[in-house]
Amino acid sequence: MATLVAFNATKVAMVALRAGYAAIMQPGPPYQPGPTGGFPQQGQQGYPQQGPPPQGYPQQGQRYPPPGYVPQGYPQPGFPPKKSGPGGGVIALIVVAAVLVVAGLGVGGYFLFRDSDKSGSSTASPSSQAQPSGPPDKYVALPVCTTIGDKLTGLPSLTTSGPEPASTSNPDITMSRSSCTWNETGKASGVVSLVLSASKQSGSGAGERSAKAGFETATEKNSEPISSLTTATKAAYVDTPAAHQCSVRFYQGNIEAEIIAGSPSPSQVDKPRCQANALKLAEAVSESIS
């Protein structure tokens, strides 16, 4: 649309320019000589009759006038005076002004339509782009550590931390985390770390996608799936650097959990028993979330 407006304005400007040029170059009326423009033929009217010389001519004995002198009452030699009225320069100025006005309108229309097209396209683009969607957030808060501990017996003393806000580079969510630690000398220990991912936009599914991504990153290597933890969305055993410790990772909706169970002593390595303790603690956490 903008290109069409600019093209039409250019055509109008060219037509006006041609019309002005034709007006300037049009020839004027031919020159008509006046009564004194030629010499009368002998015997025609116009020759002076005998008698005293006409006024302005020197009498006998007088000096002749200098060259270029025209007697009084005779027209000046040369072409007739120009007629009054607007000349070619004025017409040229009018044509140029008209061309500039038309060109200005064309350029203004071009930018006006171009800007309106841009604003229209920029306004329509967000709605035309498909927004990501997914399951709504299942949870809005993390479970309390005491609620988890009440589901188990024989746990050591409890130390809690959080919940508190957590930093994230994901612009679509906000995060909060908490941790529960059961530790006492001579007893098996347990540590639970929880992360809640809350979607900023309802229905976007960003919270669960974040929890799933964290679980998949943690279980990418050296992991073993767990099918018995049915309350969780997905779970797996994950190897740990310490031989006397065992770890379970799972995500449930928009919550990601890490459970670490430890033997009473670093020298006591019993992997099957360690994994069983980690799974029991993971089941308590999952039930507390639900």
Coordinates of C-alpha atoms in Angstrom, one line a residue:
M1 CA 0.0 0.0 0.0
A2 CA 2.8 2.4 0.9
T3 CA 4.6 1.7 -2.4
L4 CA 1.4 2.3 -4.4
V5 CA 0.9 5.7 -2.7
A6 CA 4.5 6.8 -3.4
F7 CA 4.2 5.6 -7.1
N8 CA 0.9 7.6 -7.7
A9 CA 2.4 10.7 -6.1
T10 CA 5.4 10.4 -8.4
K11 CA 3.2 10.1 -11.5
V12 CA 1.2 13.3 -10.4
A13 CA 4.5 15.2 -9.9
M14 CA 5.7 14.2 -13.4
V15 CA 2.5 15.3 -15.1
A16 CA 2.6 18.7 -13.3
L17 CA 6.3 19.1 -14.3
R18 CA 5.5 18.4 -18.0
A19 CA 2.5 20.9 -17.9
G20 CA 4.7 23.6 -16.4
Y21 CA 7.5 23.0 -19.0
A22 CA 4.9 23.2 -21.9
A23 CA 3.6 26.5 -20.5
I24 CA 7.1 28.0 -20.3
M25 CA 8.1 26.8 -23.8
Q26 CA 4.9 27.9 -25.6
P27 CA 5.7 30.7 -28.1
G28 CA 4.2 34.2 -27.7
P29 CA 2.3 36.1 -30.4
P30 CA 4.4 37.2 -33.5
Y31 CA 5.8 40.7 -33.5
Q32 CA 3.6 43.2 -35.4
P33 CA 5.4 46.3 -36.6
G34 CA 3.9 49.6 -35.6
P35 CA 3.3 52.6 -37.9
T36 CA 6.9 53.4 -38.0
G37 CA 8.2 49.8 -38.2
G38 CA 8.8 50.2 -42.0
F39 CA 9.5 52.7 -44.7
P40 CA 6.5 53.8 -46.8
Q41 CA 6.6 53.3 -50.5
Q42 CA 6.8 56.3 -52.8
G43 CA 3.4 57.8 -53.4
Q44 CA 1.9 56.2 -50.3
Q45 CA 0.6 58.0 -47.3
G46 CA 3.3 58.6 -44.8
Y47 CA 5.7 60.8 -46.7
P48 CA 5.9 64.3 -45.3
Q49 CA 4.3 67.1 -47.4
Q50 CA 6.2 70.1 -48.5
G51 CA 6.4 72.8 -46.0
P52 CA 8.4 73.5 -42.9
P53 CA 10.6 70.6 -41.7
P54 CA 9.1 68.5 -38.9
Q55 CA 9.7 69.3 -35.4
G56 CA 13.0 67.9 -34.1
Y57 CA 14.9 68.2 -37.4
P58 CA 17.7 70.8 -37.6
Q59 CA 17.0 74.0 -39.6
Q60 CA 19.3 75.1 -42.3
G61 CA 22.5 76.3 -40.7
Q62 CA 22.0 74.3 -37.5
R63 CA 24.2 71.5 -36.3
Y64 CA 23.1 67.9 -36.8
P65 CA 22.3 66.0 -33.6
P66 CA 24.8 63.4 -32.3
P67 CA 24.4 59.8 -33.4
G68 CA 21.7 57.9 -31.7
Y69 CA 19.5 60.9 -31.2
V70 CA 15.8 60.3 -31.7
P71 CA 13.6 63.3 -32.4
Q72 CA 10.8 64.0 -30.0
G73 CA 7.6 62.2 -30.8
Y74 CA 9.2 59.3 -32.7
P75 CA 9.3 55.8 -31.2
Q76 CA 12.5 54.3 -29.8
P77 CA 14.2 51.9 -32.2
G78 CA 14.3 48.2 -31.5
F79 CA 11.7 45.6 -30.4
P80 CA 8.3 46.6 -28.9
P81 CA 8.1 46.7 -25.1
K82 CA 7.2 43.4 -23.3
K83 CA 3.7 43.0 -22.2
S84 CA 3.1 43.1 -18.5
G85 CA 2.0 39.9 -16.7
P86 CA 3.6 36.8 -15.2
G87 CA 6.7 35.7 -17.0
G88 CA 8.3 32.3 -17.5
G89 CA 10.2 32.5 -14.2
V90 CA 7.0 32.9 -12.2
I91 CA 5.4 30.0 -14.0
A92 CA 8.4 27.9 -13.3
L93 CA 8.3 28.7 -9.6
I94 CA 4.6 27.8 -9.5
V95 CA 5.3 24.5 -11.2
V96 CA 8.2 23.7 -8.9
A97 CA 6.1 24.5 -5.9
A98 CA 3.3 22.2 -7.1
V99 CA 5.7 19.4 -7.7
L100 CA 7.2 19.8 -4.2
V101 CA 3.8 19.8 -2.6
V102 CA 2.7 16.7 -4.5
A103 CA 6.0 14.9 -3.8
G104 CA 5.7 15.8 -0.1
L105 CA 2.2 14.4 0.1
G106 CA 3.4 11.2 -1.6
V107 CA 6.4 10.8 0.8
G108 CA 4.2 11.6 3.8
G109 CA 1.6 9.0 2.7
Y110 CA 4.3 6.4 2.2
F111 CA 5.7 6.8 5.7
L112 CA 2.2 7.0 7.2
F113 CA 1.0 3.7 5.6
R114 CA 4.4 2.1 6.3
D115 CA 4.2 2.9 10.0
S116 CA 0.6 1.8 10.2
D117 CA 1.5 -1.4 8.5
K118 CA 4.3 -2.0 10.9
S119 CA 2.2 -1.2 14.0
G120 CA -0.5 -3.4 12.7
S121 CA 1.9 -6.3 12.1
S122 CA 3.6 -5.8 15.4
T123 CA 0.3 -5.7 17.2
A124 CA -0.9 -8.9 15.5
S125 CA 2.3 -10.9 15.8
P126 CA 2.0 -11.8 19.5
S127 CA -1.5 -13.2 19.0
S128 CA -0.5 -15.1 15.8
Q129 CA 2.5 -16.7 17.5
A130 CA 1.6 -19.9 19.3
Q131 CA 2.3 -19.7 23.0
P132 CA 3.7 -22.8 24.8
S133 CA 1.2 -24.7 26.8
G134 CA 1.3 -27.5 29.3
P135 CA -0.2 -29.0 32.5
P136 CA -1.0 -26.4 35.2
D137 CA 1.1 -26.3 38.3
K138 CA 0.0 -29.1 40.7
Y139 CA 1.6 -27.5 43.8
V140 CA 2.0 -24.0 45.1
A141 CA 4.0 -24.8 48.3
L142 CA 6.6 -27.3 49.5
P143 CA 5.9 -29.8 52.3
V144 CA 7.1 -29.2 55.8
C145 CA 10.0 -31.3 57.1
T146 CA 8.1 -32.4 60.2
T147 CA 5.3 -33.7 58.1
I148 CA 7.8 -35.8 56.2
G149 CA 9.5 -37.1 59.5
D150 CA 6.1 -38.1 61.0
K151 CA 5.8 -40.8 58.3
L152 CA 8.9 -42.5 59.4
T153 CA 10.2 -43.9 62.7
G154 CA 13.7 -44.0 64.2
L155 CA 14.9 -40.9 62.5
P156 CA 17.8 -38.8 64.0
S157 CA 17.5 -35.2 65.1
L158 CA 16.0 -32.8 62.5
T159 CA 17.6 -29.7 61.1
T160 CA 15.6 -27.6 58.7
S161 CA 16.3 -24.9 56.2
G162 CA 13.8 -22.8 54.2
P163 CA 11.6 -22.6 52.3
E164 CA 13.3 -19.6 50.7
P165 CA 13.4 -18.1 47.3
A166 CA 15.9 -19.5 44.8
S167 CA 17.6 -17.9 41.8
T168 CA 16.9 -19.1 38.3
S169 CA 17.8 -18.0 34.8
N170 CA 14.5 -19.3 33.4
P171 CA 12.3 -16.2 32.8
D172 CA 9.1 -18.2 32.8
I173 CA 9.2 -19.4 36.4
T174 CA 9.9 -18.5 40.0
M175 CA 11.7 -20.9 42.3
S176 CA 11.7 -21.7 46.0
R177 CA 13.7 -24.4 47.8
S178 CA 13.8 -26.1 51.2
S179 CA 15.9 -28.8 52.9
C180 CA 15.5 -31.2 55.7
T181 CA 18.4 -33.0 57.4
W182 CA 18.2 -35.8 59.9
N183 CA 21.7 -36.5 61.4
E184 CA 22.9 -38.0 64.6
T185 CA 26.1 -39.8 65.6
G186 CA 25.9 -43.6 65.3
K187 CA 22.6 -43.5 63.3
A188 CA 21.7 -43.6 59.7
S189 CA 21.3 -40.1 58.2
G190 CA 19.0 -38.6 55.7
V191 CA 18.9 -35.4 53.7
V192 CA 16.0 -34.1 51.6
S193 CA 16.3 -31.2 49.1
L194 CA 13.2 -29.8 47.4
V195 CA 12.7 -27.3 44.7
L196 CA 9.3 -25.8 43.6
S197 CA 9.0 -24.2 40.2
A198 CA 6.0 -21.9 39.8
S199 CA 4.9 -20.9 36.3
K200 CA 4.6 -17.1 35.8
Q201 CA 1.8 -17.6 33.2
S202 CA -1.1 -19.9 34.1
G203 CA -1.4 -22.8 31.8
S204 CA 2.0 -22.5 30.2
G205 CA 3.3 -25.7 31.9
A206 CA 6.7 -23.9 32.6
G207 CA 6.8 -25.2 36.2
E208 CA 6.6 -28.9 35.3
R209 CA 8.9 -28.5 32.4
S210 CA 11.5 -27.0 34.7
A211 CA 11.2 -29.8 37.2
K212 CA 11.4 -32.4 34.5
A213 CA 14.5 -30.8 32.9
G214 CA 16.2 -30.8 36.3
F215 CA 15.4 -34.5 36.8
E216 CA 16.6 -35.5 33.3
T217 CA 19.9 -33.6 33.8
A218 CA 20.6 -35.3 37.1
T219 CA 19.7 -38.8 35.8
E220 CA 21.4 -38.6 32.4
K221 CA 24.3 -40.7 33.6
N222 CA 24.8 -43.5 36.2
S223 CA 21.2 -43.9 37.1
E224 CA 18.7 -46.7 37.5
P225 CA 14.9 -46.1 37.0
I226 CA 12.5 -46.8 39.9
S227 CA 9.1 -48.1 39.0
S228 CA 7.8 -48.7 42.5
L229 CA 7.6 -45.0 43.4
T230 CA 4.1 -44.6 41.8
T231 CA 3.1 -41.3 43.4
A232 CA 6.0 -39.6 41.7
T233 CA 6.0 -38.7 38.0
K234 CA 9.4 -40.2 37.4
A235 CA 12.1 -41.5 39.8
A236 CA 15.6 -43.1 39.6
Y237 CA 18.5 -44.2 41.8
V238 CA 21.6 -42.0 41.1
D239 CA 25.2 -42.9 42.0
T240 CA 27.0 -40.7 44.6
P241 CA 30.7 -40.0 45.1
A242 CA 30.6 -41.4 48.6
A243 CA 30.3 -45.2 48.7
H244 CA 28.4 -45.2 52.0
Q245 CA 25.7 -42.9 50.6
C246 CA 22.7 -43.6 48.2
S247 CA 20.6 -41.1 46.3
V248 CA 17.1 -41.1 44.8
R249 CA 16.0 -38.4 42.4
F250 CA 12.4 -37.8 41.3
Y251 CA 10.1 -35.1 40.1
Q252 CA 6.4 -34.9 40.9
G253 CA 4.4 -32.3 39.0
N254 CA 6.3 -29.0 39.4
I255 CA 8.4 -30.2 42.4
E256 CA 11.9 -31.8 42.1
A257 CA 13.3 -33.8 45.0
E258 CA 16.7 -35.2 45.9
I259 CA 17.0 -37.7 48.7
I260 CA 20.4 -38.9 50.1
A261 CA 20.6 -41.7 52.7
G262 CA 23.8 -42.5 54.6
S263 CA 25.2 -45.4 56.6
P264 CA 25.9 -44.8 60.3
S265 CA 29.6 -44.8 59.5
P266 CA 31.6 -44.1 56.3
S267 CA 33.3 -47.5 56.9
Q268 CA 30.0 -49.3 56.8
V269 CA 29.1 -49.8 53.2
D270 CA 25.9 -51.7 52.6
K271 CA 24.4 -50.6 49.3
P272 CA 21.2 -52.6 49.2
R273 CA 20.3 -51.4 52.7
C274 CA 21.3 -47.9 51.9
Q275 CA 19.1 -47.8 48.8
A276 CA 16.2 -49.2 50.8
N277 CA 16.5 -46.4 53.4
A278 CA 16.7 -43.8 50.6
L279 CA 13.6 -45.2 48.9
K280 CA 11.6 -45.2 52.2
L281 CA 12.5 -41.5 52.7
A282 CA 11.6 -40.7 49.1
E283 CA 8.2 -42.4 49.6
A284 CA 7.6 -40.2 52.7
V285 CA 8.5 -37.1 50.7
S286 CA 6.3 -38.0 47.8
E287 CA 3.3 -38.7 50.0
S288 CA 3.8 -35.4 51.9
I289 CA 3.8 -33.5 48.6
S290 CA 0.5 -35.2 47.6

